[in-house]
XYZ file of C-alpha atoms in Angstrom:
190
model
C 0.000 0.000 0.000
C 1.202 3.455 -0.880
C 2.339 5.677 1.957
C 2.288 9.411 1.275
C 3.584 11.583 4.119
C 1.029 13.940 5.607
C 1.077 17.648 6.244
C 3.047 17.289 9.485
C 5.917 15.661 7.659
C 5.843 18.316 4.938
C 6.535 20.945 7.560
C 9.583 19.063 8.885
C 11.715 20.352 6.037
C 15.401 19.940 5.660
C 17.526 22.998 6.082
C 18.400 24.540 2.766
C 22.182 24.689 2.713
C 24.363 25.531 -0.232
C 26.607 22.728 -1.385
C 30.347 23.017 -0.877
C 32.661 22.944 -3.885
C 33.526 19.282 -3.214
C 29.821 18.401 -2.909
C 28.982 20.225 -6.150
C 31.717 18.341 -7.974
C 30.545 14.998 -6.570
C 26.940 15.658 -7.609
C 27.963 16.930 -11.044
C 30.245 13.955 -11.710
C 27.516 11.488 -10.782
C 24.929 13.434 -12.752
C 27.065 13.600 -15.905
C 27.198 9.806 -16.046
C 23.482 9.498 -15.300
C 22.481 12.192 -17.782
C 24.330 10.370 -20.569
C 21.243 8.098 -20.652
C 18.819 10.935 -19.961
C 15.620 9.515 -21.420
C 16.023 5.926 -20.210
C 17.029 6.991 -16.707
C 14.212 9.535 -16.565
C 11.689 6.922 -17.644
C 13.022 4.446 -15.062
C 12.648 7.111 -12.367
C 9.082 8.041 -13.339
C 7.942 4.439 -13.757
C 9.246 3.560 -10.295
C 7.642 6.721 -8.903
C 4.235 5.882 -10.398
C 4.396 2.182 -9.506
C 5.357 2.883 -5.884
C 3.158 5.979 -5.513
C 0.216 5.477 -7.889
C -1.662 8.463 -6.443
C 0.901 10.668 -8.210
C -0.584 9.604 -11.561
C -3.742 11.592 -10.816
C -1.996 14.706 -12.132
C -1.327 13.174 -15.562
C -4.409 12.677 -17.695
C -2.363 11.057 -20.483
C -1.127 8.117 -18.411
C -3.008 8.070 -15.124
C -4.932 4.989 -16.258
C -1.767 2.949 -16.852
C -0.903 0.285 -14.299
C 1.701 -1.867 -16.017
C 5.334 -0.681 -15.891
C 5.973 -1.792 -19.483
C 2.973 0.191 -20.703
C 4.294 3.249 -18.864
C 7.799 2.778 -20.309
C 6.369 2.775 -23.827
C 4.156 5.828 -23.327
C 5.337 8.738 -25.503
C 3.785 11.200 -23.033
C 5.591 9.665 -20.063
C 8.863 9.615 -22.008
C 8.381 13.282 -22.897
C 7.712 14.218 -19.281
C 10.739 12.189 -18.170
C 12.891 14.266 -20.519
C 11.426 17.499 -19.089
C 12.146 16.352 -15.524
C 15.695 15.360 -16.435
C 16.206 18.629 -18.310
C 15.118 20.701 -15.309
C 17.382 18.669 -13.032
C 20.221 19.103 -15.487
C 19.792 22.875 -15.406
C 19.889 22.807 -11.603
C 22.948 20.538 -11.430
C 24.864 22.454 -14.111
C 24.238 25.711 -12.245
C 25.003 24.656 -8.688
C 27.732 27.313 -8.687
C 25.023 29.963 -9.229
C 22.487 29.944 -6.359
C 20.382 32.646 -8.061
C 19.946 30.537 -11.196
C 19.094 27.435 -9.140
C 16.554 29.419 -7.144
C 15.038 30.897 -10.305
C 14.680 27.526 -12.066
C 13.145 25.840 -9.023
C 10.799 28.780 -8.430
C 9.469 28.404 -11.984
C 9.025 24.658 -11.523
C 7.326 25.112 -8.157
C 4.972 27.849 -9.323
C 3.956 25.923 -12.449
C 3.217 22.806 -10.445
C 1.298 24.754 -7.805
C -0.745 27.030 -10.053
C -1.149 25.164 -13.323
C -0.934 21.503 -12.341
C -2.136 21.687 -8.691
C 0.413 19.059 -7.603
C 0.854 18.563 -3.868
C 4.427 19.627 -2.990
C 5.108 16.424 -1.046
C 5.413 14.643 -4.396
C 8.636 16.582 -5.049
C 10.129 15.064 -1.911
C 8.912 11.613 -2.889
C 10.195 11.934 -6.459
C 13.580 13.167 -5.291
C 13.794 10.128 -3.015
C 13.094 7.870 -5.994
C 15.820 9.677 -7.943
C 18.297 8.964 -5.139
C 17.282 5.287 -5.145
C 17.911 5.022 -8.872
C 21.274 6.776 -8.581
C 22.298 4.459 -5.750
C 21.386 1.425 -7.878
C 23.034 2.734 -11.046
C 26.273 3.432 -9.179
C 26.106 0.768 -6.464
C 29.883 0.312 -6.514
C 30.691 3.988 -6.997
C 28.392 6.001 -4.730
C 30.453 6.668 -1.605
C 28.875 8.087 1.572
C 30.152 11.614 0.896
C 28.495 11.607 -2.543
C 25.294 10.226 -1.026
C 25.340 13.046 1.542
C 25.882 15.620 -1.210
C 22.864 14.287 -3.118
C 20.776 14.242 0.062
C 21.759 17.866 0.640
C 20.763 18.728 -2.938
C 17.441 16.952 -2.377
C 16.796 19.192 0.631
C 17.820 22.269 -1.326
C 15.467 21.422 -4.205
C 12.552 20.694 -1.891
C 13.167 23.880 0.075
C 13.167 26.057 -3.062
C 10.107 24.362 -4.541
C 8.070 24.630 -1.352
C 9.122 28.274 -0.991
C 7.622 28.889 -4.451
C 4.419 27.152 -3.363
C 4.204 29.382 -0.303
C 4.933 32.462 -2.411
C 1.880 31.790 -4.578
C -0.298 31.147 -1.524
C -0.604 27.391 -1.917
C -3.238 25.786 0.254
C -3.055 22.023 0.634
C -5.645 20.324 -1.536
C -7.904 18.264 0.708
C -9.785 15.396 -0.897
C -13.551 15.498 -0.664
C -14.284 13.412 2.418
C -17.954 14.192 2.848
C -20.211 11.268 3.545
C -22.679 10.551 0.758
C -26.256 11.361 1.817
C -27.369 7.714 1.515
C -25.090 6.702 4.397
C -26.040 9.452 6.822
C -27.997 8.214 9.843
C -31.601 9.260 9.868
C -32.685 11.737 12.525
C -36.368 10.865 12.521
C -38.461 7.863 13.509
């Protein structure tokens, strides 16, 4: 069963710290090798994300009905979105030396997902966790603890910037309709 963290966990955000020069280099070196297979890696990330967290598919009319990983992998729309995700991440990683550029890119991503797509911000944290899983698997023999920490720090930085953009646009958590249908309400009369 899918477990999506609630509002309380969203508020326990990581501190947004800039990466050191050594951390930037570690992230960029790992990313360069990963980005060499941009589309395939992006698709693998999104398929895992949607298989493990199927509620995330609700935001994608083109492939929300898909349940089989192979069907998702073959979807042109999913492949296109995977390339967009990887492209945005590439822009962030390539510009880690420029905090203003990173902030600007992530603000655009956050605002678009808040205003246009109405995506709950917690999905950014979940997706970034899936990305770290895929990186750890791709580089199982070459993903030392210091590189893992650098990526974890970048994950916190990304989430912090994205959620700041959500707050800037006045995001209010979308609450599912939990009203009880009239047919199940207890009767008040005899």
